Amino acid sequence: MYQSFIGLEIHIQLLTRTKVFCGCRSAFGEEPNTNVCPVCLGYPGVLPTLNAEAIRMAYVVARTLNCELAEYSLFERKNYYYPDLPKNYQISQYAAPLGRGGYLDIEFHGKRKRVGIHEVHLEEDAGKMIHAGDMSLLDYNRAGTPLLEIVTEPDMEIGDEAELLLQQFRRMVRYLGVCDGNMEEGSMRCDANVSVNRHGQGLGSKVEIKNLNSSRFVRKALNHEIARQEEILSHGGTIPQETRLWNENRDLTETMRTKESAHDYRYFPEPDLPPFTTTAQFLGAVEASLVELPLERRDRFIEQYDLATHQADFLTEERPLADYFEAAVEHGAEAHAAATWLAADVRKMLNRRRIEVQDSPLTPKRLAELLQLLAESRIHGKIAKQTLGEIFETGRDPLEIIRENGWEQITDPATLSEYVDQVLARHPKAVQQVRDGDSKPIGFLVGQVMKASSGRAEPRAVQELIIAKLELKVVQVLSFGGAISGVRRADGLVEPGDLVSLGELFAQDGFADSVRFDELHLGRFLSEEITPQDWAILLSEVASRLQTGAADGIVIAHGTDTLSYTASLLYWCFADTSAPIVLTASVLPHDKPGEEPHPHSDALRNLKAAVRKAMSGEPGVHVIYGDADFSPLNLKFEGLLPFSAPSRAHEAAGRKGAVGDRGAAESAAAGALSLGRFRNWNMESPVYRGRPISREIGELPRAELTRKLEQAVRSVFIAKVFPGMQGDTLIALMNAGVRYFILELFDTGTANLRETPYSLRKAFQHGEQAGALFFCTSQQEIAVDFSEYVTGHELWREGAIPMGRLTTESVYTRLLAALMVAENDDELVKLMED
Amino acid sequence: MSYWNRVLHDARRREAYTKFVRTQDAGLGAFLEFDPARRLDPPLAEHADPGDVSYAGSVSRARSRGAAAGGETPESALAGVPFAVKDNIAVAGFNLTCASRILEELQSPYTATAVRRMEAAGARVVGKTNLDEFGMGSSTDNSALGVTHNPYDHTRVAGGSSGGSAAAVAAGLVPVALGSDTGGSVRQPASFCGVYGLKPTYGAVSRYGLVAFASSLDVVGVCARELSPLQAVFNVIRGLDERDHTSQEPVSGPSAKVSVVGVLTGLQGLDPAVRAAYERTVEYLQGLGYALREVELSTLKYVVPAYYTIATAEASANLARYNGVRYGLRPERAENPDELVRIARDEGLGPEVKLRILLGTYVLRSGFQDQYYLRAQRIRTAIRNELARAFDNVQAILTPTVPVLPFAHGEGELTAFQQKLADIFTATASLAGIPALSVPCESTTGGLPVGMQLLAPAFAEERLFAVAGRLAEAAGERGLVARPENYPPLPDWAAAKGYELDWS
């Protein structure tokens, strides 16, 4: 087993107005040799003068990287010959750099790591030499640009970490306003050092990699180089200390120079510059330049504004946008709405016009005003979008635009009430339908009011008014297959049945009219026959009922075997629901046709308990089984007891264990029947509510939802690792179109990676090429964090994503939900790790 | 002084003056370039001010003394005065050859701070003087561009490296000249040419525009025949310059008063004439009422090796920029950039310069720094400390400037190595960064001048002027400062040539 050590040398050009040692403008992309003077051209007799802005920025970066700041930092001459270096030495720092011993924290796939910062030092950039035919041309505009070098400790292990650190560092310097972080233009550059050795033997020979013009190349080059060195070492070879170049066309590294030809830079203190000594005033200016960093700000946004991680990530990626967002909130915009609009409609407008939000006619105040008008229902969504366009077009205030165009909605209850009364009176048939439990005509009635008011009535208020006037307070029960709504045939086998007939039994039980049974017209099926289309129908039905307010609670009667999938899927889509969504199931159907109810059937009992939960108004997604209220996440259907032996169920239910057992235990105590055994894995306390993966999922049109779900399901495969499993099998699956694997591993995340046909390593490597992702869960009830074993660590190195405490079923449905909304894999991984 | 203020006043006088200098310098070789007309109206702001290149350090920085500050007033002692500038100090419009082939064609695009300050006070640059290539030498024989003789004896050297400046002043061609002093390059030729030579405190005068040889030792110095113009020049050029972070305003504190003068004990290897002059000067000092106290400098024997280690180390970096790429000698053809640089340096640099670059590169090699460069720095600290201790008891120290008399051209009399050993007294002040003044003393041997060096603590230049002034008064009666016989003063020359110079 090998160990790898990665350190980075990052150079950033500081955004000072002038060069670091002279008064020339420091600018990119101007006519060659126009920003030059005797000093930066290295004329005889000139002297460097230290740029105050540059040294301040340098200390600000060092401070932000948690470095110990040198009270006394020394400039030195680094001697080397190159025609683009005017003095043939570079003024740099060596023995006493301005910052030392800092760190930067990164987190890759659940593994948080503190990467040490060895030092931070200030130096000057060189010019550029361009070879053109038989000529060599020199441009000294860049010569003397302040350059800050940041050297990390060799604390990283894989290219992915280096890429992440670089991205994080880039955001940081952009936030600080000290560098634009453009790797293509070279205002940020990175060389990487890597050394590979047998585990536990410390650092091996250091190999430096140059020509890394993007953070992606840094990752690719390092991972390539680590593999190359491991290959050599495993064949008994040795790694020479050398400098290699990344060849981006061939995706490999090539020797540039070996140690023997390494430079002797003959450092010595720069006699032209006295050591820089910090004063209280200077340090005060450094402190004053510090800003809240992207990660801190992201965490604060999540906390303070209750945003999802991916929303906060988007908002805090660039400082101007984050500032803009907060300014809008300060002006009264609701945070969620502002985040959503900025990520979607506003972003589209900006992209089309190629401007930045801070430069657009849409001031934070205008956005806030627009969103307030929307929140107060003075305009509806479509009008809001039109108004947004007008703001960009004319640069005027939203209210002004709306007034002028007569776009304001009618929200006055008295006026709306008149419209509603007229419409209800005119459509008695629809009203009757709704009263009979069919919620569909509500939409029709709303539409009629809209028509009557020439589209100016506020739809949500209209809907609320209709519901109020019809006094609809209902719990809707949806049948979604399973024994609970099944019937036992004459031959003893269970087949899909009719829940409505079951519901008829409720009448005697004092349940009010307000309990309404709805067949979803899913056809009769057993829960093991669920298809993506069935889920799509369920999701959109639930969404529309929640949206129309036509249900105060929803009960879903389900089969036991796939309950844990549907329950978690509903959670990922509706975790923030305020109306309870309650799933329930039974082991036995209520009865055989034309016979007495089965004495051991739990169908009616569970359904009643579920309806009671739904009527209780307790928000969130619940799974009612027996007397227990299980979490929809991490639900495991652990057993099924033959109805002839209920006593064993009692024994099982009495077993001490995780939270889910609580309900079983209680029901056992109550002497009730519990023929199936559910349990929540890895849970200290049940979770019913939370943040959904996305609020948009339920709002998608049913056809699109179906299409997306089908597409998602096709790209996913759940693989349980087992002794003898071969990596090639997974590769075959990839070739068949699988891009997302859920690997159910052993323990805290282990699998065979030893170099045999049974190793999964090949599959991972193939996966990296093929763009496949591996989400890892455990076969045991334990969190996967790759913490325990070497093989787990190797999996992490190969890029496998640990899913922590989540069970395979919950990860699968989460993946489906995430796939429906993520625009790319980066976003997907964020949604999965959130 | 009075006539010097008017030499450039109008075209007629300028012409006479020009003719005078050209005639006199024909056999002397002090100037590499001479043209009094060129900078009669110097542009006072030659390039934009450094703008925001302001120093954020802890040292509080006074406002930049631009051309306007300390402005040109009719009363200025330097108004209208011509002065010469060593050709390693930048003056726009003039060459900046450093007496090297590699920079033979280089016109300076800018002007040194010291020169700008002189011009702001009304003085005018009339020409550039010869030197040892890049200031490396003690004879000016290392110039690639001309030979300079000692005005007292043309078979002998004027000293170096500011040989041209000292000779021009000694010959009466200019009243004052700027030179540069790294290890004695102003004081040694001043001593050889019988003029005053001041090496100010390191940092007292801006080095901006002085071509670096050894940056931690280099200072702009002054040669003058008389003390008062020398003082006037020093007062004009000194002080903080935004363009030189090693420059400083004078440290307040050191009193100008001198009552006790240190005298070196255990002096060895002195030319008998130098020893005699030293002893006589000591007697004069005693006669003038100074108390004398013996000073022993145990570090003296380490001065020359330490000096050459540090100076060559810094030179190896400072001279690396001369590669023929951006300016200077460039070969007609080269296969690649590396070859271009190699040919330019091979053809453009003289042997002494190459030797020192190689030495400097050697002592800076990684793994050898502790043995050479860092060790030399430790010695430098020890020397500085020992001198500081000595100044606890004395206000000034008297040493010979050079242990030898002006030597003959070539290496026949003094080899290049012996010439380096002769830097012992001057390099001491250089390593310590303290001010030193070479004072011309009574010439005793074959009419060759001898100089004595006065040392004072940092920024106590006034003490040097005080003691030198007293010595001059005392010696004035005895004619301490002789004039070389073959160089009549300008009025005498004009009268002899039939020029009428109207000084009214």
PDB file of N, CA, C and O in Angstrom, chain A residues 53-89:
ATOM      1  N   GLU A  53       0.939  49.163  -0.970  1.00  0.00           N
ATOM      2  CA  GLU A  53      -0.278  48.397  -1.204  1.00  0.00           C
ATOM      3  C   GLU A  53       0.059  46.902  -1.297  1.00  0.00           C
ATOM      4  O   GLU A  53      -0.655  46.050  -0.764  1.00  0.00           O
ATOM      5  N   ALA A  54       1.167  46.605  -1.981  1.00  0.00           N
ATOM      6  CA  ALA A  54       1.553  45.205  -2.181  1.00  0.00           C
ATOM      7  C   ALA A  54       1.884  44.538  -0.845  1.00  0.00           C
ATOM      8  O   ALA A  54       1.444  43.417  -0.581  1.00  0.00           O
ATOM      9  N   ILE A  55       2.629  45.218  -0.028  1.00  0.00           N
ATOM     10  CA  ILE A  55       3.045  44.586   1.236  1.00  0.00           C
ATOM     11  C   ILE A  55       1.836  44.430   2.153  1.00  0.00           C
ATOM     12  O   ILE A  55       1.709  43.436   2.867  1.00  0.00           O
ATOM     13  N   ARG A  56       0.903  45.373   2.082  1.00  0.00           N
ATOM     14  CA  ARG A  56      -0.312  45.237   2.900  1.00  0.00           C
ATOM     15  C   ARG A  56      -1.118  44.012   2.438  1.00  0.00           C
ATOM     16  O   ARG A  56      -1.501  43.166   3.228  1.00  0.00           O
ATOM     17  N   MET A  57      -1.335  43.921   1.116  1.00  0.00           N
ATOM     18  CA  MET A  57      -2.099  42.778   0.584  1.00  0.00           C
ATOM     19  C   MET A  57      -1.424  41.463   0.956  1.00  0.00           C
ATOM     20  O   MET A  57      -2.089  40.485   1.303  1.00  0.00           O
ATOM     21  N   ALA A  58      -0.098  41.458   0.875  1.00  0.00           N
ATOM     22  CA  ALA A  58       0.646  40.232   1.179  1.00  0.00           C
ATOM     23  C   ALA A  58       0.386  39.803   2.624  1.00  0.00           C
ATOM     24  O   ALA A  58       0.108  38.637   2.900  1.00  0.00           O
ATOM     25  N   TYR A  59       0.448  40.748   3.532  1.00  0.00           N
ATOM     26  CA  TYR A  59       0.203  40.421   4.939  1.00  0.00           C
ATOM     27  C   TYR A  59      -1.256  40.021   5.167  1.00  0.00           C
ATOM     28  O   TYR A  59      -1.553  39.185   6.013  1.00  0.00           O
ATOM     29  N   VAL A  60      -2.162  40.627   4.396  1.00  0.00           N
ATOM     30  CA  VAL A  60      -3.583  40.285   4.535  1.00  0.00           C
ATOM     31  C   VAL A  60      -3.800  38.814   4.156  1.00  0.00           C
ATOM     32  O   VAL A  60      -4.493  38.074   4.852  1.00  0.00           O
ATOM     33  N   VAL A  61      -3.171  38.387   3.062  1.00  0.00           N
ATOM     34  CA  VAL A  61      -3.310  36.992   2.645  1.00  0.00           C
ATOM     35  C   VAL A  61      -2.710  36.071   3.709  1.00  0.00           C
ATOM     36  O   VAL A  61      -3.325  35.073   4.117  1.00  0.00           O
ATOM     37  N   ALA A  62      -1.519  36.416   4.185  1.00  0.00           N
ATOM     38  CA  ALA A  62      -0.855  35.586   5.193  1.00  0.00           C
ATOM     39  C   ALA A  62      -1.714  35.498   6.456  1.00  0.00           C
ATOM     40  O   ALA A  62      -1.881  34.433   7.046  1.00  0.00           O
ATOM     41  N   ARG A  63      -2.286  36.618   6.817  1.00  0.00           N
ATOM     42  CA  ARG A  63      -3.135  36.662   8.016  1.00  0.00           C
ATOM     43  C   ARG A  63      -4.369  35.781   7.814  1.00  0.00           C
ATOM     44  O   ARG A  63      -4.766  35.028   8.702  1.00  0.00           O
ATOM     45  N   THR A  64      -4.957  35.872   6.630  1.00  0.00           N
ATOM     46  CA  THR A  64      -6.161  35.100   6.335  1.00  0.00           C
ATOM     47  C   THR A  64      -5.846  33.606   6.311  1.00  0.00           C
ATOM     48  O   THR A  64      -6.693  32.786   6.630  1.00  0.00           O
ATOM     49  N   LEU A  65      -4.627  33.266   5.949  1.00  0.00           N
ATOM     50  CA  LEU A  65      -4.202  31.861   5.950  1.00  0.00           C
ATOM     51  C   LEU A  65      -3.703  31.446   7.336  1.00  0.00           C
ATOM     52  O   LEU A  65      -3.024  30.437   7.475  1.00  0.00           O
ATOM     53  N   ASN A  66      -4.032  32.253   8.330  1.00  0.00           N
ATOM     54  CA  ASN A  66      -3.704  31.936   9.721  1.00  0.00           C
ATOM     55  C   ASN A  66      -2.210  31.812   9.979  1.00  0.00           C
ATOM     56  O   ASN A  66      -1.776  31.042  10.831  1.00  0.00           O
ATOM     57  N   CYS A  67      -1.413  32.549   9.206  1.00  0.00           N
ATOM     58  CA  CYS A  67       0.041  32.480   9.391  1.00  0.00           C
ATOM     59  C   CYS A  67       0.479  33.308  10.581  1.00  0.00           C
ATOM     60  O   CYS A  67      -0.189  34.246  10.995  1.00  0.00           O
ATOM     61  N   GLU A  68       1.636  32.937  11.062  1.00  0.00           N
ATOM     62  CA  GLU A  68       2.311  33.791  12.017  1.00  0.00           C
ATOM     63  C   GLU A  68       2.949  34.909  11.191  1.00  0.00           C
ATOM     64  O   GLU A  68       3.702  34.640  10.257  1.00  0.00           O
ATOM     65  N   LEU A  69       2.626  36.142  11.513  1.00  0.00           N
ATOM     66  CA  LEU A  69       3.127  37.253  10.699  1.00  0.00           C
ATOM     67  C   LEU A  69       4.500  37.691  11.193  1.00  0.00           C
ATOM     68  O   LEU A  69       4.691  37.899  12.387  1.00  0.00           O
ATOM     69  N   ALA A  70       5.419  37.814  10.255  1.00  0.00           N
ATOM     70  CA  ALA A  70       6.774  38.223  10.634  1.00  0.00           C
ATOM     71  C   ALA A  70       6.775  39.693  11.015  1.00  0.00           C
ATOM     72  O   ALA A  70       6.260  40.528  10.282  1.00  0.00           O
ATOM     73  N   GLU A  71       7.325  39.991  12.189  1.00  0.00           N
ATOM     74  CA  GLU A  71       7.450  41.398  12.582  1.00  0.00           C
ATOM     75  C   GLU A  71       8.511  42.054  11.713  1.00  0.00           C
ATOM     76  O   GLU A  71       8.568  43.259  11.568  1.00  0.00           O
ATOM     77  N   TYR A  72       9.365  41.188  11.187  1.00  0.00           N
ATOM     78  CA  TYR A  72      10.553  41.644  10.513  1.00  0.00           C
ATOM     79  C   TYR A  72      10.740  40.702   9.339  1.00  0.00           C
ATOM     80  O   TYR A  72      11.016  39.523   9.543  1.00  0.00           O
ATOM     81  N   SER A  73      10.454  41.161   8.147  1.00  0.00           N
ATOM     82  CA  SER A  73      10.629  40.245   7.020  1.00  0.00           C
ATOM     83  C   SER A  73      11.642  40.822   6.039  1.00  0.00           C
ATOM     84  O   SER A  73      11.740  42.024   5.847  1.00  0.00           O
ATOM     85  N   LEU A  74      12.354  39.904   5.441  1.00  0.00           N
ATOM     86  CA  LEU A  74      13.565  40.262   4.721  1.00  0.00           C
ATOM     87  C   LEU A  74      13.411  39.954   3.243  1.00  0.00           C
ATOM     88  O   LEU A  74      12.901  38.905   2.879  1.00  0.00           O
ATOM     89  N   PHE A  75      13.872  40.878   2.399  1.00  0.00           N
ATOM     90  CA  PHE A  75      13.911  40.597   0.968  1.00  0.00           C
ATOM     91  C   PHE A  75      15.291  40.071   0.596  1.00  0.00           C
ATOM     92  O   PHE A  75      16.288  40.482   1.173  1.00  0.00           O
ATOM     93  N   GLU A  76      15.293  39.128  -0.333  1.00  0.00           N
ATOM     94  CA  GLU A  76      16.571  38.567  -0.753  1.00  0.00           C
ATOM     95  C   GLU A  76      16.631  38.509  -2.270  1.00  0.00           C
ATOM     96  O   GLU A  76      15.618  38.620  -2.951  1.00  0.00           O
ATOM     97  N   ARG A  77      17.826  38.345  -2.775  1.00  0.00           N
ATOM     98  CA  ARG A  77      17.992  38.199  -4.217  1.00  0.00           C
ATOM     99  C   ARG A  77      18.081  36.721  -4.561  1.00  0.00           C
ATOM    100  O   ARG A  77      18.871  35.988  -3.970  1.00  0.00           O
ATOM    101  N   LYS A  78      17.266  36.329  -5.512  1.00  0.00           N
ATOM    102  CA  LYS A  78      17.303  34.960  -6.002  1.00  0.00           C
ATOM    103  C   LYS A  78      17.941  35.045  -7.384  1.00  0.00           C
ATOM    104  O   LYS A  78      17.365  35.610  -8.308  1.00  0.00           O
ATOM    105  N   ASN A  79      19.135  34.528  -7.507  1.00  0.00           N
ATOM    106  CA  ASN A  79      19.911  34.718  -8.734  1.00  0.00           C
ATOM    107  C   ASN A  79      19.671  33.619  -9.745  1.00  0.00           C
ATOM    108  O   ASN A  79      19.907  32.441  -9.458  1.00  0.00           O
ATOM    109  N   TYR A  80      19.179  33.972 -10.889  1.00  0.00           N
ATOM    110  CA  TYR A  80      19.140  33.033 -12.004  1.00  0.00           C
ATOM    111  C   TYR A  80      19.072  33.811 -13.307  1.00  0.00           C
ATOM    112  O   TYR A  80      18.675  34.969 -13.328  1.00  0.00           O
ATOM    113  N   TYR A  81      19.468  33.159 -14.376  1.00  0.00           N
ATOM    114  CA  TYR A  81      19.574  33.848 -15.655  1.00  0.00           C
ATOM    115  C   TYR A  81      18.431  33.476 -16.560  1.00  0.00           C
ATOM    116  O   TYR A  81      18.186  32.305 -16.813  1.00  0.00           O
ATOM    117  N   TYR A  82      17.733  34.463 -17.010  1.00  0.00           N
ATOM    118  CA  TYR A  82      16.739  34.224 -18.043  1.00  0.00           C
ATOM    119  C   TYR A  82      16.458  35.573 -18.686  1.00  0.00           C
ATOM    120  O   TYR A  82      16.333  36.569 -17.974  1.00  0.00           O
ATOM    121  N   PRO A  83      16.369  35.623 -20.006  1.00  0.00           N
ATOM    122  CA  PRO A  83      16.261  36.934 -20.656  1.00  0.00           C
ATOM    123  C   PRO A  83      15.036  37.751 -20.212  1.00  0.00           C
ATOM    124  O   PRO A  83      15.061  38.965 -20.297  1.00  0.00           O
ATOM    125  N   ASP A  84      13.979  37.089 -19.727  1.00  0.00           N
ATOM    126  CA  ASP A  84      12.808  37.869 -19.330  1.00  0.00           C
ATOM    127  C   ASP A  84      12.923  38.424 -17.923  1.00  0.00           C
ATOM    128  O   ASP A  84      12.032  39.110 -17.437  1.00  0.00           O
ATOM    129  N   LEU A  85      14.018  38.106 -17.257  1.00  0.00           N
ATOM    130  CA  LEU A  85      14.230  38.603 -15.895  1.00  0.00           C
ATOM    131  C   LEU A  85      15.201  39.774 -15.974  1.00  0.00           C
ATOM    132  O   LEU A  85      16.400  39.570 -16.126  1.00  0.00           O
ATOM    133  N   PRO A  86      14.716  41.008 -15.876  1.00  0.00           N
ATOM    134  CA  PRO A  86      15.550  42.160 -16.237  1.00  0.00           C
ATOM    135  C   PRO A  86      16.858  42.269 -15.460  1.00  0.00           C
ATOM    136  O   PRO A  86      17.891  42.564 -16.034  1.00  0.00           O
ATOM    137  N   LYS A  87      16.820  42.031 -14.180  1.00  0.00           N
ATOM    138  CA  LYS A  87      18.042  42.209 -13.399  1.00  0.00           C
ATOM    139  C   LYS A  87      18.860  40.920 -13.339  1.00  0.00           C
ATOM    140  O   LYS A  87      19.943  40.895 -12.788  1.00  0.00           O
ATOM    141  N   ASN A  88      18.304  39.854 -13.896  1.00  0.00           N
ATOM    142  CA  ASN A  88      18.886  38.519 -13.767  1.00  0.00           C
ATOM    143  C   ASN A  88      18.986  38.075 -12.315  1.00  0.00           C
ATOM    144  O   ASN A  88      19.749  37.177 -11.970  1.00  0.00           O
ATOM    145  N   TYR A  89      18.254  38.737 -11.473  1.00  0.00           N
ATOM    146  CA  TYR A  89      17.926  38.163 -10.173  1.00  0.00           C
ATOM    147  C   TYR A  89      16.514  38.637  -9.867  1.00  0.00           C
ATOM    148  O   TYR A  89      16.059  39.638 -10.415  1.00  0.00           O
TER     149      TYR A  89
END
